Short mmCIF file of C-alpha atoms and ligand atoms in Angstrom, two decimals:
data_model
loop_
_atom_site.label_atom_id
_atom_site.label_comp_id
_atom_site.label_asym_id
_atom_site.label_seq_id
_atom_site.Cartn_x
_atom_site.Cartn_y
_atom_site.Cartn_z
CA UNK A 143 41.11 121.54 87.19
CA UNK A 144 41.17 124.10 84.36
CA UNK A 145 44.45 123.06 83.41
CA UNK A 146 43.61 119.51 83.24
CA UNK A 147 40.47 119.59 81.15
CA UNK A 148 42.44 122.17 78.62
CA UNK A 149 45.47 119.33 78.43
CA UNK A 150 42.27 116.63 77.64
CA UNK A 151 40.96 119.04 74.66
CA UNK A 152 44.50 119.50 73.34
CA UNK A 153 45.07 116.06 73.48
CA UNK A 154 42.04 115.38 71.65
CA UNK A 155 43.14 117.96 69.13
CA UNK A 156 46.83 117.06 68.56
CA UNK A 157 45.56 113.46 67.58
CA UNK A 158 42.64 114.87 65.21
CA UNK A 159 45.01 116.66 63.32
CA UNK A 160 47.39 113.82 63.44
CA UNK A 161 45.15 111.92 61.82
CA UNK A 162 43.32 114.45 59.80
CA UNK A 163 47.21 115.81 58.11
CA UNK A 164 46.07 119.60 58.78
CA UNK A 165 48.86 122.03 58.28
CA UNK A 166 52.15 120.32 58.95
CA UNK A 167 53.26 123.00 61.17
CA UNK A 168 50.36 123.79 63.25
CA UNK A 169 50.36 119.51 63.40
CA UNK A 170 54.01 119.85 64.94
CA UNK A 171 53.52 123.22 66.84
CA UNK A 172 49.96 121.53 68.61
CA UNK A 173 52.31 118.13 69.52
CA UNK A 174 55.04 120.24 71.04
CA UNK A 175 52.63 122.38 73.18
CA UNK A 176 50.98 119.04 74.43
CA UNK A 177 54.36 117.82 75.26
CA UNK A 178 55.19 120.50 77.02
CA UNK A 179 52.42 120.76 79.26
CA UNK A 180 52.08 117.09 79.81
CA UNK A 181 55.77 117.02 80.75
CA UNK A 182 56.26 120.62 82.82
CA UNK A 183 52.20 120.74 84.54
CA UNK A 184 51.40 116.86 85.19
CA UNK A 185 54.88 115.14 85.10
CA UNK A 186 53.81 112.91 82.40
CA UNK A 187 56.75 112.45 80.72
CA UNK A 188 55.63 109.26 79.05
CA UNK A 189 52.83 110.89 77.29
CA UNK A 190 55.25 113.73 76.64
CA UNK A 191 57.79 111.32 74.95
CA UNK A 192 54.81 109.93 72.62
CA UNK A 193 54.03 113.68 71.46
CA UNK A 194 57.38 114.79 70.76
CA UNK A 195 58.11 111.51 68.68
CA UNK A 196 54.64 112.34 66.72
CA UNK A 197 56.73 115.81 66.08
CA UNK A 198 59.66 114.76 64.97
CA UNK A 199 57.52 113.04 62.52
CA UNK A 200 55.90 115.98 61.02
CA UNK A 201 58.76 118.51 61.26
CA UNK A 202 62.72 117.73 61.20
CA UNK A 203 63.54 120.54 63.52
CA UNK A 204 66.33 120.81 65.44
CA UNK A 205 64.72 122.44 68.24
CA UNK A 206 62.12 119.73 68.27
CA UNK A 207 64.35 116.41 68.23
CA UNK A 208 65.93 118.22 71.14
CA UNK A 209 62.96 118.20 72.99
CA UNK A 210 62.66 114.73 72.22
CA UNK A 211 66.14 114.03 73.64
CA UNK A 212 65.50 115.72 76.88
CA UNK A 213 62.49 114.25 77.63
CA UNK A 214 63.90 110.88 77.23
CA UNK A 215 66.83 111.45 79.26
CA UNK A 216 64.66 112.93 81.82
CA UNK A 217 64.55 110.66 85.52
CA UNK A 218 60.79 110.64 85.41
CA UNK A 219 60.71 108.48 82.22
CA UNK A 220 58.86 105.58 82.91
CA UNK A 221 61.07 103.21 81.15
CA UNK A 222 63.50 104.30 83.82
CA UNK A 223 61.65 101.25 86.13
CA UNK A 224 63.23 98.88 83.99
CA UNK A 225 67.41 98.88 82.92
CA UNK A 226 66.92 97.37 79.61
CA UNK A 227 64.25 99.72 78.39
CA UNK A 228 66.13 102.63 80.41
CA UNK A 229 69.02 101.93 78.55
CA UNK A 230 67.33 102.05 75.12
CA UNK A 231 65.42 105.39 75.88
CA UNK A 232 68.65 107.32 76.80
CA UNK A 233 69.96 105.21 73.50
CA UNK A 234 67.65 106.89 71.73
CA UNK A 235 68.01 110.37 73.12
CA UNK A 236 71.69 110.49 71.84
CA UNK A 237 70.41 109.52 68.41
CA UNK A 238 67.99 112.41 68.63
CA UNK A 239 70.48 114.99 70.06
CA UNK A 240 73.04 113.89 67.91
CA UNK A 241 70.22 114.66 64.81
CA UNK A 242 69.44 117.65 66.68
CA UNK A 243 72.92 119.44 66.62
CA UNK A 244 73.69 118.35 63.02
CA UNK A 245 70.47 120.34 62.10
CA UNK A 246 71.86 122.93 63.95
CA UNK A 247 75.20 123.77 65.58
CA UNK A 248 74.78 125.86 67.57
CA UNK A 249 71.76 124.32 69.68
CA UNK A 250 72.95 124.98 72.86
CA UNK A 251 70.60 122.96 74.88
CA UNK A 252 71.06 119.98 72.62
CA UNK A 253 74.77 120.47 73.34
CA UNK A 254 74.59 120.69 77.53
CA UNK A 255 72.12 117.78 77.38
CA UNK A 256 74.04 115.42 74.90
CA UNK A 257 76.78 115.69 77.74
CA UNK A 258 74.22 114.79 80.36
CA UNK A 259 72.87 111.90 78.54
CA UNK A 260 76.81 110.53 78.17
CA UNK A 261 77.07 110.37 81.66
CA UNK A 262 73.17 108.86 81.96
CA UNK A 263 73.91 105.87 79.18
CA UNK A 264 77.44 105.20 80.95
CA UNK A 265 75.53 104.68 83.96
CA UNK A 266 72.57 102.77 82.65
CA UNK A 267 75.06 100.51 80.25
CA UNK A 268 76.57 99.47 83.93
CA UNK A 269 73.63 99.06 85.02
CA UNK A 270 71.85 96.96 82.70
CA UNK A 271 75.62 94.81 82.61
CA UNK A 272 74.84 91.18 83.54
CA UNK A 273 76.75 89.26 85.50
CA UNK A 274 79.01 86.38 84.81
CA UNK A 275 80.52 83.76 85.92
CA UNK A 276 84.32 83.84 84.94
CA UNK A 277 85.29 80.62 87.36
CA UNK A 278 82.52 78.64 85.93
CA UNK A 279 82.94 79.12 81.99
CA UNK A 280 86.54 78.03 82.39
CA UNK A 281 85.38 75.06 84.69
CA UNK A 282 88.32 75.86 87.37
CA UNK A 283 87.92 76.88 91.04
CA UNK A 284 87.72 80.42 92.33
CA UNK A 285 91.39 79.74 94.15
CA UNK A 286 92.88 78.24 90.80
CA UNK A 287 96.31 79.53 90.26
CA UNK A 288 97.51 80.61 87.38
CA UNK A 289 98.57 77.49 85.55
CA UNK A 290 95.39 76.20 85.94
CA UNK A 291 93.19 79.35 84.38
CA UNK A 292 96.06 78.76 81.57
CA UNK A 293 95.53 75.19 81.20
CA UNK A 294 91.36 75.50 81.17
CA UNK A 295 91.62 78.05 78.55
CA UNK A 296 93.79 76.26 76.02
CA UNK A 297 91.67 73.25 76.22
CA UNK A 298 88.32 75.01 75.92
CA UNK A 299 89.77 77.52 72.82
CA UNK A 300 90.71 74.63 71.40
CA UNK A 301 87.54 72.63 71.36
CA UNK A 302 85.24 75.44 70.73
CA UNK A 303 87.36 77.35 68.07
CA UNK A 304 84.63 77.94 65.37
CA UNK A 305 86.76 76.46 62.87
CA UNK A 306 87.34 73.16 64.43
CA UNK A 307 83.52 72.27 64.46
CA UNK A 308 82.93 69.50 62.54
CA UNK A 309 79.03 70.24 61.94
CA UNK A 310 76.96 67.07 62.67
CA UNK A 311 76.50 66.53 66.20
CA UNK A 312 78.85 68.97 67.56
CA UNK A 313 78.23 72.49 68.06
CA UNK A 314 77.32 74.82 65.17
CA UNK A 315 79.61 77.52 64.15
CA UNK A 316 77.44 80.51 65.80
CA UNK A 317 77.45 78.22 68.81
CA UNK A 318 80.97 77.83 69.22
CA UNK A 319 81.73 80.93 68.53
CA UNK A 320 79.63 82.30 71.22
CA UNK A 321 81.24 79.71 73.40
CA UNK A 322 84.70 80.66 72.08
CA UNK A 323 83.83 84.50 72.67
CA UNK A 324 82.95 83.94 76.49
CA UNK A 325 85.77 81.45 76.80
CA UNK A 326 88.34 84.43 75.63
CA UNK A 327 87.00 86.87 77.66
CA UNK A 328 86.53 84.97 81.21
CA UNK A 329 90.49 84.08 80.49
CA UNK A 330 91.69 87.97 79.29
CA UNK A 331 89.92 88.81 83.61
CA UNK A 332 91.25 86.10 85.09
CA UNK A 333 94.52 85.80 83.75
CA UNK A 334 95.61 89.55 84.90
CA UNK A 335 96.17 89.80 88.34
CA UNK A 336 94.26 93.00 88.82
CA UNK A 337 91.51 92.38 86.95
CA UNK A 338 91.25 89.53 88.61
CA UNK A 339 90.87 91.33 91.99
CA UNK A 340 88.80 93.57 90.77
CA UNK A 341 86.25 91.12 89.19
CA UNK A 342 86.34 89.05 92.41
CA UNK A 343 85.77 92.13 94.98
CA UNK A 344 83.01 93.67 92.22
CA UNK A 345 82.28 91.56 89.32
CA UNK A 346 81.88 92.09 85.81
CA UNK A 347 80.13 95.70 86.19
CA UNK A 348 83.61 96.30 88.52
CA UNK A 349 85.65 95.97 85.84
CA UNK A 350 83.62 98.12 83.19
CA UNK A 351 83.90 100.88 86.27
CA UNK A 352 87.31 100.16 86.60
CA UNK A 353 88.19 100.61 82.79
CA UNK A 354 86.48 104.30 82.54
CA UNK A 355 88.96 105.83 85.20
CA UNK A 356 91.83 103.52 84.04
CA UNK A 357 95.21 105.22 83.22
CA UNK A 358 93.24 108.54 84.33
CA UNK A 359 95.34 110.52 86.78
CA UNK A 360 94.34 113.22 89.23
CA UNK A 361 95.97 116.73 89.09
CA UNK A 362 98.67 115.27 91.56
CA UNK A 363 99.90 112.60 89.06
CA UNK A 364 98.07 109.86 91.38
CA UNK A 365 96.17 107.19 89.46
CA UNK A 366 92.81 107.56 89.44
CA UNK A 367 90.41 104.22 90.11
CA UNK A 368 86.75 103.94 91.30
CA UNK A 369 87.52 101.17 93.09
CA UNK A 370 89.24 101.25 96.30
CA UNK A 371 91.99 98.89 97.59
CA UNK A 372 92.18 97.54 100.95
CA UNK A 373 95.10 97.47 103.29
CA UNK A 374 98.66 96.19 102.07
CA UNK A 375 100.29 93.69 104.30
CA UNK A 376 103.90 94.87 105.05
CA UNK A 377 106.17 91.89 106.26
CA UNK A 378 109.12 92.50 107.57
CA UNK A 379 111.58 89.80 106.61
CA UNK A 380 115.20 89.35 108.49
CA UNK A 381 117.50 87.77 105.63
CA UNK A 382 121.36 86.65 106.17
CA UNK A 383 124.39 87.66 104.08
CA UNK A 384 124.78 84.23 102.97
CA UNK A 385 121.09 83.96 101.98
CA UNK A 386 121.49 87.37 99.89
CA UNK A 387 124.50 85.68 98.37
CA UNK A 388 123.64 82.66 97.04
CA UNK A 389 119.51 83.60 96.49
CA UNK A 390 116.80 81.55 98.79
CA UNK A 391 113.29 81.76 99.74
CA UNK A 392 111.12 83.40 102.45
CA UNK A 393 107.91 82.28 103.34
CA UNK A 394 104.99 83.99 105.05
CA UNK A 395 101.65 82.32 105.95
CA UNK A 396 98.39 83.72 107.45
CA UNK A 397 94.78 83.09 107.73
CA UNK A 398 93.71 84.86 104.73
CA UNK A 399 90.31 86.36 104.38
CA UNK A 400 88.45 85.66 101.17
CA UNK A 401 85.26 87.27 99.95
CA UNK A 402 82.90 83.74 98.84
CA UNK A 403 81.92 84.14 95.46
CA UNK A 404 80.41 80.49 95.87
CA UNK A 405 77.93 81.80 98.92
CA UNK A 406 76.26 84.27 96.13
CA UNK A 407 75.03 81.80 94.08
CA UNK A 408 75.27 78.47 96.15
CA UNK A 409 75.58 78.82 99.68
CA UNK A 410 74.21 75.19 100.54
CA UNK A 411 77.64 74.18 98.57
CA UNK A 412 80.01 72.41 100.70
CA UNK A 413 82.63 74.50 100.87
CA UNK A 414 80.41 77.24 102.09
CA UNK A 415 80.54 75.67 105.61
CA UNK A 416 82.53 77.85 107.15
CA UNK A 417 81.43 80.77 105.54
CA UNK A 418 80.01 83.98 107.72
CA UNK A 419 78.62 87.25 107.14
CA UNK A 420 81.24 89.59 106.27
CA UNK A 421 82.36 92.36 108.52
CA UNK A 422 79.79 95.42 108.60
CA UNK A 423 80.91 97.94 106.08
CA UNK A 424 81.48 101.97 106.50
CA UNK A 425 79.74 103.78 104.17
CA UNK A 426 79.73 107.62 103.65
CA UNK A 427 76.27 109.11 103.46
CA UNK A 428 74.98 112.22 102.68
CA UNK A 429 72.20 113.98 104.79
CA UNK A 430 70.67 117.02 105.28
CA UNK A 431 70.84 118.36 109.00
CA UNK A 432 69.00 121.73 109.75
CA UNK A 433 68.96 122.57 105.77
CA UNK A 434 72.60 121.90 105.38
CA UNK A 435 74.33 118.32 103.42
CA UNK A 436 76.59 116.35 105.90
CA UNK A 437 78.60 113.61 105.67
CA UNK A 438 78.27 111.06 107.60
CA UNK A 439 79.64 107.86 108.02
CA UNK A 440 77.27 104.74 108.94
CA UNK A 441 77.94 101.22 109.64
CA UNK A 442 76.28 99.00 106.95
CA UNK A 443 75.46 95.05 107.61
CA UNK A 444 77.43 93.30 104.68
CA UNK A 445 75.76 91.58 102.17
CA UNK A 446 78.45 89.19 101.41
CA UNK A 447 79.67 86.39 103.07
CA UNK A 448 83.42 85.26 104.12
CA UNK A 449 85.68 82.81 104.97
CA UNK A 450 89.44 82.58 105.88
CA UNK A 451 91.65 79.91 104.13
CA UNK A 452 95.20 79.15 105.31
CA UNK A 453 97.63 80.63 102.94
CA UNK A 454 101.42 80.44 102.44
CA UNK A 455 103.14 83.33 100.20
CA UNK A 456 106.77 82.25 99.04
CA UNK A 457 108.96 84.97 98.05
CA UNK A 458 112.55 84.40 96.06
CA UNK A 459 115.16 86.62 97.45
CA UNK A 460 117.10 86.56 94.30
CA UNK A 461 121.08 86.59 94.41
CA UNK A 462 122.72 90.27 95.45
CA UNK A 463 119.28 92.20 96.32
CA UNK A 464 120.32 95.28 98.41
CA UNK A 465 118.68 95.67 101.25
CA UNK A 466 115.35 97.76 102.14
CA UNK A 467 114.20 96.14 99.03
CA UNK A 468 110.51 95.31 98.15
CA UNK A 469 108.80 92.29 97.09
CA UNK A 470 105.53 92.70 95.82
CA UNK A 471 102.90 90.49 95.74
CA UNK A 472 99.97 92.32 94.09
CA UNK A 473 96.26 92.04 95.47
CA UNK A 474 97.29 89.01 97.26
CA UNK A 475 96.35 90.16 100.73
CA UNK A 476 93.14 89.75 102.31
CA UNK A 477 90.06 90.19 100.43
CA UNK A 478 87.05 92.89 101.82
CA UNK A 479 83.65 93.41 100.40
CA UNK A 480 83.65 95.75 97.25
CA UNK A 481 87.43 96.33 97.33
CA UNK A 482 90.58 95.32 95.24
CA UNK A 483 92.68 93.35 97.66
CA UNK A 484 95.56 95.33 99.15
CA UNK A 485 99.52 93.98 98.31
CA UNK A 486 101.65 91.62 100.23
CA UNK A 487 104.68 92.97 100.72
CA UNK A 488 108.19 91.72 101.82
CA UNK A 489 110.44 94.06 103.02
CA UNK A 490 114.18 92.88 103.01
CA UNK A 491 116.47 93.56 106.18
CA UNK A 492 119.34 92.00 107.38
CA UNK A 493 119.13 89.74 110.22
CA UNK A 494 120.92 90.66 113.17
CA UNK A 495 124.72 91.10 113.57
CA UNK A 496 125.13 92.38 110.04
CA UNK A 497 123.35 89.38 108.70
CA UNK A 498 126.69 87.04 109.75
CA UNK A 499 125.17 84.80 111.97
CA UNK A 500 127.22 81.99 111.26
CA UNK A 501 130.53 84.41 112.28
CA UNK A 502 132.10 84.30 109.00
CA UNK A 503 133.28 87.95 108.86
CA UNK A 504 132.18 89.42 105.87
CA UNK A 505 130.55 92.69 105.72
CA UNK A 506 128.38 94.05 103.11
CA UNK A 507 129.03 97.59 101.91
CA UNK A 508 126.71 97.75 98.47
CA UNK A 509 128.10 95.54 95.57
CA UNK A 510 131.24 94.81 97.63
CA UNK A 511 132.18 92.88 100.65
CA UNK A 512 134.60 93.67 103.41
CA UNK A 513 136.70 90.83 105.79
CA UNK A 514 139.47 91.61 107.99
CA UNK A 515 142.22 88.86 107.70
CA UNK A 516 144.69 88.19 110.93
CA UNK A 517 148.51 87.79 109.76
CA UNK A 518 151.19 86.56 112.18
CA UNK A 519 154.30 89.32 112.28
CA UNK A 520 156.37 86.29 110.61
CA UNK A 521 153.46 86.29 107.87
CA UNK A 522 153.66 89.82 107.52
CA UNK A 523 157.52 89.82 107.47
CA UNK A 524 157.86 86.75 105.01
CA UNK A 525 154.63 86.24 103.46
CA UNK A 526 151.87 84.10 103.21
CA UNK A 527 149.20 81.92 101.71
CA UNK A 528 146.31 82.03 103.09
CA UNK A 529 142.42 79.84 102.31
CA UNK A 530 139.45 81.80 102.64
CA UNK A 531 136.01 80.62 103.24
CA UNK A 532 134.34 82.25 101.23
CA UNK A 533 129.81 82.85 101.95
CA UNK A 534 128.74 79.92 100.41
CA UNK A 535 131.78 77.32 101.07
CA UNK A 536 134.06 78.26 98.24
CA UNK A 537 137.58 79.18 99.13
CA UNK A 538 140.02 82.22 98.06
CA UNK A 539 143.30 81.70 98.21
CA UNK A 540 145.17 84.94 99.59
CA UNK A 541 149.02 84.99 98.68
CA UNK A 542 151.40 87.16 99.77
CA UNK A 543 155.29 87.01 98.74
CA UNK A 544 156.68 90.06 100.61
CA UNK A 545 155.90 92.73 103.50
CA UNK A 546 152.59 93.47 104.30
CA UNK A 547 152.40 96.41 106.35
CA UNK A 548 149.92 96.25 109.36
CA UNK A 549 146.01 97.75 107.83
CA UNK A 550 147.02 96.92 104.19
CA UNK A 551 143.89 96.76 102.13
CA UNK A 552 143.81 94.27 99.03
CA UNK A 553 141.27 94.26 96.69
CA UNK A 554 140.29 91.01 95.21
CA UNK A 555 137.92 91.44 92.07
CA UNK A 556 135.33 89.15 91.11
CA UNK A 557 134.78 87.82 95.28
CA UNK A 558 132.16 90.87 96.37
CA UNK A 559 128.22 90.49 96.59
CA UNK A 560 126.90 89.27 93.26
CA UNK A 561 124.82 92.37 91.10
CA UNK A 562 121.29 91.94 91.48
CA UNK A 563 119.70 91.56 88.11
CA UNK A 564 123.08 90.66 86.78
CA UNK A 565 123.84 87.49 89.08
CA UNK A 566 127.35 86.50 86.84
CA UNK A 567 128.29 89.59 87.68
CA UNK A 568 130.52 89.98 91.32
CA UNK A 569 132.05 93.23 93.27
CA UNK A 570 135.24 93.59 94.85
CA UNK A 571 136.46 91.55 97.88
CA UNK A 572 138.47 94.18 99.90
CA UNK A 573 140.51 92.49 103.08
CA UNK A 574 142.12 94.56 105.44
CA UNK A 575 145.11 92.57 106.88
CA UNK A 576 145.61 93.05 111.02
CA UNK A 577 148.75 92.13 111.71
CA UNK A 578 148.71 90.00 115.38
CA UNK A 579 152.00 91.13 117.85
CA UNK A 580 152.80 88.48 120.06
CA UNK A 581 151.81 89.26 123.39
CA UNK A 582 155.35 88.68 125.03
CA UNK A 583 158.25 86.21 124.04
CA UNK A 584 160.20 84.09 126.18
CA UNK A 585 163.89 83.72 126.34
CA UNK A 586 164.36 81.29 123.69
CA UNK A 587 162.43 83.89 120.96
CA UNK A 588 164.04 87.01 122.28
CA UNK A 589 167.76 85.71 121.71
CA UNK A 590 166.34 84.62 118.24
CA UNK A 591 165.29 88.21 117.10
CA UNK A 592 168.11 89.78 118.66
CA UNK A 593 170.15 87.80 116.09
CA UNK A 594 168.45 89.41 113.12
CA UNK A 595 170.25 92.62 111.47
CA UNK A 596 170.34 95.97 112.86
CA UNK A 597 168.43 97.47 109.69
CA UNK A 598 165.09 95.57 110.80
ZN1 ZN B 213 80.71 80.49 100.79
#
C-alpha cells in the first residue's frame, strides 16, 4: 500500500517537473525511477513506456534509450493485444537500441536485447502478414496448371503495366501499379513449384517462414525448412526393353487428397460439396508433469477441410534411361494440413524376363545390348547373311564371308541401347554366334560329307 501511494507522489512529481523544466537531470533521473517502479513493482509497462519516452526527451543517454528499448520489447506491453501496434512498438525498440549502442558501444544490455528484439519483430512481421489470395488476383483456379498461371499473368501485366494506362477512365498510374505489383508477385508463388506447395499447405505467412530457413543447412549438410513435407509416393513402374529403347510414357492415377483453399473463404461454393474435415492432426506439446517439461504428442481436430480429386500423373521414360532410375514429380503427392506436399516418384525396373516380353532376344548390359544369333554348320563353314530385327522393327543385316567359329562374338557399333541424355548417340551390338549341329544325318548326308577332303 506504501509502495503504491509513493509510485502516485512520484508520478505526480515526474510530471511537475516535466512541466515545470527543473534540472534536466533530476527531470530524466525522476522519469527513469518512475519507470522503473511502474514496470518492475506493478507490471505497468505501458505507463513505464510513457516515462522512459519523457526521458529520452530530456537526456540522450545511452543507458536510458536502452531502457526504452526493453520495455517496449517486453511481452507485457499492452500494444502486444494488437499485431499492428505490436509490430510498431518492437519497431521502435530497434530504433532506440540501435541509438542506444551508437551512444555507446559497449552497452551490453542494449546489445543482448537488440538480438532479442530481432527475433521478436521477425515474429511479429509474420504475424501481422496478411493474407492473400494468389488464385484469385490471377483469376485462375486453385488446380490451374502451369500454362494457365502463365497465360493469366501475361494478360493481366499487360493490361495493368503502369505505362500502358491511358489516364481517363482507366486506372491511374498508382492504381495500376499497385495492381501490377500484386499481379507480379501472386505469379513469382505460383509459378515455382515449391512455393507453390508451400503457399497452398500455409499461405502467404508460409512462405515468409519458409524464406528465413531457406538455403540454411543443419550441421549434417541437410537442408533446413520450417515447414515439413508429407509422405513421398514411391511407384514402382515395370518398363520393357523396347519401351526404354524407343522412349514412351507411364501413367499413374490415384485419388489425390487436396487441402480446399475454397472451403476457407467460401465453403457454400459449389465445388465445396464434397469437401470434409481434414484428418485430426498430431501435434507435439509441451507439459509439465511432476515439475518436469514432457513431450507429448496429442491428437488435434483439423481446422481445414478436404477433398480428394481423381488425378493422373504421366511420366516420359525418355530413350536409353538405365534402370533403378528416378522420376520426380515434386510436391505432387497428396496434400495434408500445414505441410508441403510430399514427391511422386517413379521408380524404373524392368518388367519381367529381362524386359523382352515380346521374345526378341536382346539383353541389356548398360549402354550396350547383347543377342545370341543361331548359325547352321554350313553357315558357319561358308558364310552367311543374316536380317536382324532389331527393338523397334528396324533390321541389321549380319554378313559373314568365311568361318565363324562356334561362340564368336561380333561387335556391331552404333546398334546398342541409345545414351540417355544423348539419344543420337547408340552402344555396341555384341552377338554371340551358336553354331546349331545337326542332330543326326541320314544316309544320303553322310555319303555327302564323307566326300569332302581329309583336311576338314
Ligand atoms: Zn472446399
Amino acid at each position: 500500500m506504501n509502495l503504491r501511494i509513493c509510485a502516485t507522489l512520484l508520478a505526480y512529481f515526474a510530471c511537475t517537473v516535466e512541466v515545470a523544466g527543473y534540472d534536466l537531470d533530476d527531470a530524466t533521473a525522476d522519469h527513469q525511477a518512475y519507470a522503473i517502479m511502474m514496470s518492475e513493482q506493478y507490471g505497468d509497462v505501458g505507463a513505464a513506456i510513457k516515462s522512459f519516452r519523457a526521458a529520452v526527451r530530456f537526456n540522450e543517454a545511452s543507458a536510458t534509450w536502452g531502457n526504452l528499448g526493453i520495455a517496449l520489447q517486453d511481452e507485457r506491453n499492452p500494444d502486444r493485444q494488437d499485431p499492428q501496434r505490436w509490430l510498431a512498438a518492437l519497431r521502435e525498440a530497434q530504433q532506440a537500441l540501435t541509438k542506444a549502442l551508437a551512444l555507446n558501444p559497449h552497452n551490453h544490455h542494449a546489445s543482448q536485447n537488440m538480438q532479442q528484439n530481432r527475433q521478436l519483430l521477425d515474429a511479429a512481421e509474420l504475424e501481422a502478414t496478411e493474407e492473400k489470395d494468389y488464385y484469385g488476383v490471377l483469376g485462375v483456379e486453385e488446380d490451374a496448371d502451369e500454362k494457365v498461371i502463365k497465360k493469366a499473368f501475361r494478360t493481366l501485366s499487360k493490361k495493368y503495366h503502369p505505362d500502358k494506362q491511358q489516364g481517363g477512365a482507366g486506372l491511374s498510374r498508382a492504381e495500376a501499379k499497385k495492381l501490377f505489383d500484386d499481379t507480379r508477385e501472386a505469379y513469382e508463388t505460383l509459378s515455382d513449384a515449391g512455393k507453390r506447395a508451400i503457399y497452398d499447405a500455409r499461405g502467404v505467412k508460409g512462405l515468409i517462414e519458409y524464406r528465413k530457413t531457406e538455403g540454411q543447412r543443419d550441421m549434417w549438410g541437410n537442408a533446413v525448412s520450417s515447414i515439413p513435407k508429407s509422405a513421398n509416393i514411391e511407384q514402382y513402374t515395370h518398363v520393357s526393353l523396347d519401351t526404354l529403347y524407343s522412349g514412351g510414357e507411364t501413367t499413374y492415377t490415384w485419388n489425390r487428397k487436396r487441402v480446399c483453399r475454397i472451403c476457407r473463404t467460401d465453403p457454400r461454393h459449389e465445388r465445396c460439396r464434397k469437401c470434409q474435415r481434414c484428418p485430426d492432426q498430431l501435434e507435439m506439446r509441451r507439459e509439465i508433469m511432476n515439475g518436469m517439461i514432457v513431450q507429448r504428442q496429442v491428437r488435434v481436430a483439423s481446422e481445414d477441410y478436404c477433398r480428394t480429386e481423381r488425378k493422373t500423373l504421366t511420366a516420359v521414360i525418355e530413350k536409353g534411361m538405365p534402370v533403378g532410375h528416378k522420376i520426380t514429380f515434386p510436391y505432387a503427392a497428396d496434400q495434408e494440413p500445414g505441410h508441403a506436399p510430399g514427391d511422386v516418384v517413379f521408380h524404373l525396373h524392368m518388367s519381367p524376363g529381362g524386359g523382352d516380353p515380346s521374345g526378341s532376344g536382346f539383353k541389356r548390359v548398360g549402354d550396350n545390348l547383347r543377342l545370341d544369333v543361331d548359325i547352321t554348320l554350313k553357315e558357319a563353314l561358308v558364310g552367311f547373311t543374316k536380317s536382324v530385327k532389331h527393338l523397334d522393327g528396324h533390321t541389321v543385316k549380319v554378313t559373314a564371308k568365311g568361318v565363324t567359329k562356334p561362340g564368336l562374338v561380333r561387335e556391331v557399333h552404333g546398334e546398342g541401347m541409345p545414351k540417355h541424355n544423348y539419344p543420337s548417340e547408340f552402344g555396341k551390338l555384341v552377338i554371340k554366334f551358336n553354331v546349331q549341329f545337326p542332330k543326326s544325318l541320314d544316309s544320303d548326308m553322310r555319303e555327302r560329307v564323307l566326300a569332302w577332303p581329309d583336311r576338314l
